[in-house]
Coordinates of C-alpha atoms in Angstrom, one line a residue:
M1 CA 0.1 0.1 0.0
V2 CA 3.0 2.4 0.3
G3 CA 5.9 3.1 -2.0
S4 CA 8.6 3.0 0.6
I5 CA 9.4 1.3 4.0
V6 CA 10.6 4.6 5.5
P7 CA 9.0 8.1 5.5
T8 CA 10.3 10.4 2.8
S9 CA 12.9 12.6 4.1
R10 CA 12.4 16.4 4.9
V11 CA 15.2 17.1 2.4
A12 CA 13.1 15.5 -0.5
I13 CA 9.9 17.0 0.7
R14 CA 11.4 20.5 0.7
A15 CA 13.2 19.8 -2.7
L16 CA 9.7 18.7 -4.4
L17 CA 7.5 21.4 -3.0
D18 CA 9.5 24.5 -2.6
P19 CA 9.8 25.2 -6.4
V20 CA 6.0 26.0 -6.5
D21 CA 3.9 29.0 -5.3
W22 CA 1.6 27.4 -2.8
R23 CA 0.3 30.5 -1.3
A24 CA -1.2 31.4 -4.8
A25 CA -2.9 28.0 -5.0
R26 CA -6.6 27.6 -4.6
C27 CA -7.0 24.0 -5.0
A28 CA -4.1 21.3 -4.6
V29 CA -4.6 17.7 -4.8
E30 CA -2.4 14.8 -3.1
Y31 CA -2.6 11.3 -4.3
G32 CA -1.7 8.6 -1.7
P33 CA -1.3 10.7 1.2
G34 CA -0.6 7.8 3.5
T35 CA 0.3 8.9 7.0
G36 CA 0.4 12.6 5.9
V37 CA 4.0 13.4 5.7
F38 CA 3.5 15.5 2.5
T39 CA 0.1 16.4 3.6
Q40 CA 1.4 18.4 6.5
A41 CA 4.1 20.0 4.6
I42 CA 1.8 21.1 1.9
L43 CA -0.7 22.6 4.6
R44 CA 2.3 24.8 6.0
R45 CA 2.9 26.3 2.6
L46 CA -0.7 26.6 1.3
G47 CA -2.5 30.0 1.8
P48 CA -5.4 30.6 4.1
D49 CA -7.9 30.5 1.1
G50 CA -6.3 27.3 -0.4
R51 CA -7.9 23.6 0.0
L52 CA -5.9 20.5 -0.2
I53 CA -7.9 17.4 -1.4
A54 CA -6.1 14.3 -0.1
I55 CA -7.2 11.2 -2.0
D56 CA -6.4 7.5 -0.8
T57 CA -8.0 4.2 -1.4
N58 CA -7.1 3.2 2.0
A59 CA -9.8 3.9 4.5
T60 CA -7.3 3.4 7.3
F61 CA -5.0 6.3 6.0
I62 CA -8.1 8.6 5.4
A63 CA -9.4 8.0 9.0
L64 CA -5.7 8.7 10.3
L65 CA -5.5 12.0 8.4
R66 CA -8.9 13.1 9.7
E67 CA -8.0 12.2 13.3
Q68 CA -4.4 13.7 13.2
I69 CA -4.7 16.8 11.1
A70 CA -7.3 19.4 12.3
D71 CA -7.1 21.9 9.5
E72 CA -10.3 23.2 7.8
R73 CA -8.3 23.5 4.5
L74 CA -7.8 19.8 4.3
I75 CA -10.4 17.7 2.5
C76 CA -9.9 14.0 2.9
V77 CA -11.4 11.6 0.3
E78 CA -11.5 7.9 0.2
G79 CA -11.3 7.2 -3.4
S80 CA -9.2 6.7 -6.4
A81 CA -7.0 9.1 -8.3
T82 CA -8.4 7.9 -11.5
D83 CA -11.6 9.9 -10.3
V84 CA -9.7 13.1 -9.7
E85 CA -11.8 15.3 -12.1
A86 CA -15.1 14.3 -10.4
I87 CA -13.7 14.6 -6.9
V88 CA -12.3 18.1 -7.6
A89 CA -15.6 19.1 -9.1
A90 CA -17.6 17.8 -6.2
H91 CA -15.7 20.1 -3.9
G92 CA -16.5 23.1 -6.0
F93 CA -13.5 23.5 -8.1
T94 CA -13.0 23.6 -11.8
A95 CA -9.3 22.5 -11.9
A96 CA -6.3 22.0 -9.5
D97 CA -3.3 24.1 -9.4
Y98 CA -1.0 21.5 -8.3
V99 CA -1.2 17.6 -7.9
V100 CA 1.3 15.9 -5.8
S101 CA 1.8 12.1 -6.0
G102 CA 4.0 9.5 -4.4
L103 CA 1.8 6.7 -6.0
P104 CA 4.4 3.8 -7.2
F105 CA 3.5 4.1 -10.8
S106 CA 6.0 1.3 -11.6
T107 CA 3.9 -1.3 -9.9
L108 CA 0.4 -0.1 -10.8
P109 CA -1.3 -1.9 -13.7
R110 CA -0.4 -0.1 -16.9
S111 CA -4.1 0.7 -17.5
V112 CA -4.4 2.4 -14.1
A113 CA -1.3 4.3 -14.4
D114 CA -2.5 5.6 -17.8
A115 CA -5.8 6.5 -16.4
I116 CA -4.4 8.3 -13.6
M117 CA -1.9 10.3 -15.8
D118 CA -4.7 11.1 -18.2
A119 CA -7.2 12.4 -15.6
T120 CA -4.3 14.3 -14.0
A121 CA -3.2 16.0 -17.2
R122 CA -6.9 17.1 -17.6
V123 CA -7.6 18.3 -14.2
I124 CA -4.4 20.6 -13.7
A125 CA -5.2 24.2 -14.5
P126 CA -3.1 25.9 -17.2
G127 CA 0.2 26.9 -15.9
G128 CA -0.2 24.3 -13.1
A129 CA 1.9 21.4 -12.3
F130 CA 2.0 17.6 -11.4
L131 CA 4.8 16.9 -8.5
V132 CA 6.0 13.2 -8.4
Y133 CA 8.2 11.6 -6.3
Q134 CA 9.3 8.1 -7.1
Y135 CA 12.1 5.6 -6.5
S136 CA 12.8 4.9 -10.2
L137 CA 12.6 6.8 -13.6
F138 CA 9.7 4.5 -14.7
V139 CA 7.2 7.6 -14.6
L140 CA 9.3 9.8 -16.8
P141 CA 8.0 8.9 -20.1
L142 CA 4.4 8.8 -18.9
L143 CA 4.8 12.3 -17.8
K144 CA 6.7 13.5 -21.1
R145 CA 3.7 12.2 -23.3
R146 CA 1.2 14.4 -21.4
F147 CA 2.8 17.6 -20.3
A148 CA 4.7 20.4 -22.0
R149 CA 7.7 20.5 -19.7
V150 CA 9.1 18.0 -17.3
G151 CA 11.9 18.9 -15.0
K152 CA 13.6 16.2 -12.8
G153 CA 15.9 16.0 -9.8
V154 CA 17.2 13.3 -7.3
V155 CA 17.6 13.5 -3.5
M156 CA 20.4 11.0 -2.1
R157 CA 19.3 11.6 1.4
C158 CA 16.3 9.2 1.1
V159 CA 16.2 5.3 1.5
P160 CA 16.1 4.7 -1.5
P161 CA 17.2 7.9 -3.2
A162 CA 14.1 9.9 -4.4
R163 CA 13.5 10.8 -8.0
L164 CA 11.6 14.0 -8.2
F165 CA 9.6 15.3 -11.2
W166 CA 7.9 18.7 -11.9
A167 CA 5.5 18.1 -15.0
R168 CA 4.1 21.5 -15.9
K169 CA 1.1 22.2 -18.0
A170 CA 1.3 25.0 -20.7
A171 CA -0.4 28.1 -19.6

């Protein structure tokens, strides 16, 4: 159910999240928030009018987030990232400024990975970005097929080293 046996390091979290303007975001989405390591970091950066929609298929993780994070900007949804467009719309938004994902794309069935990628490319607002952290380069060609620009980085201070991707949608 998780992509790594240890939580993502603070260094990797900062490296992935710092390049974007969270204060200007009105709607952000996180796929697979798990225990909330990235969720809490996003909420610290998000402006007072922003909302973070955390989507996880695991009811236990959703319940844990609701219990541990008392923040009115957080919307926890038990569901699938393939349904991101309907989930975003159900919460009153037409698009997401940013989507963050640590879903293990290399282990997902290809049809599911493609469905998530396609839905994500459609739900992100022009000028927005899909921020992805992985432990392999598997996701890179999937991103390049759907986004105008894809930046990448690596953080060695993770076990295993984290691969970071910023897939930007044309403005």
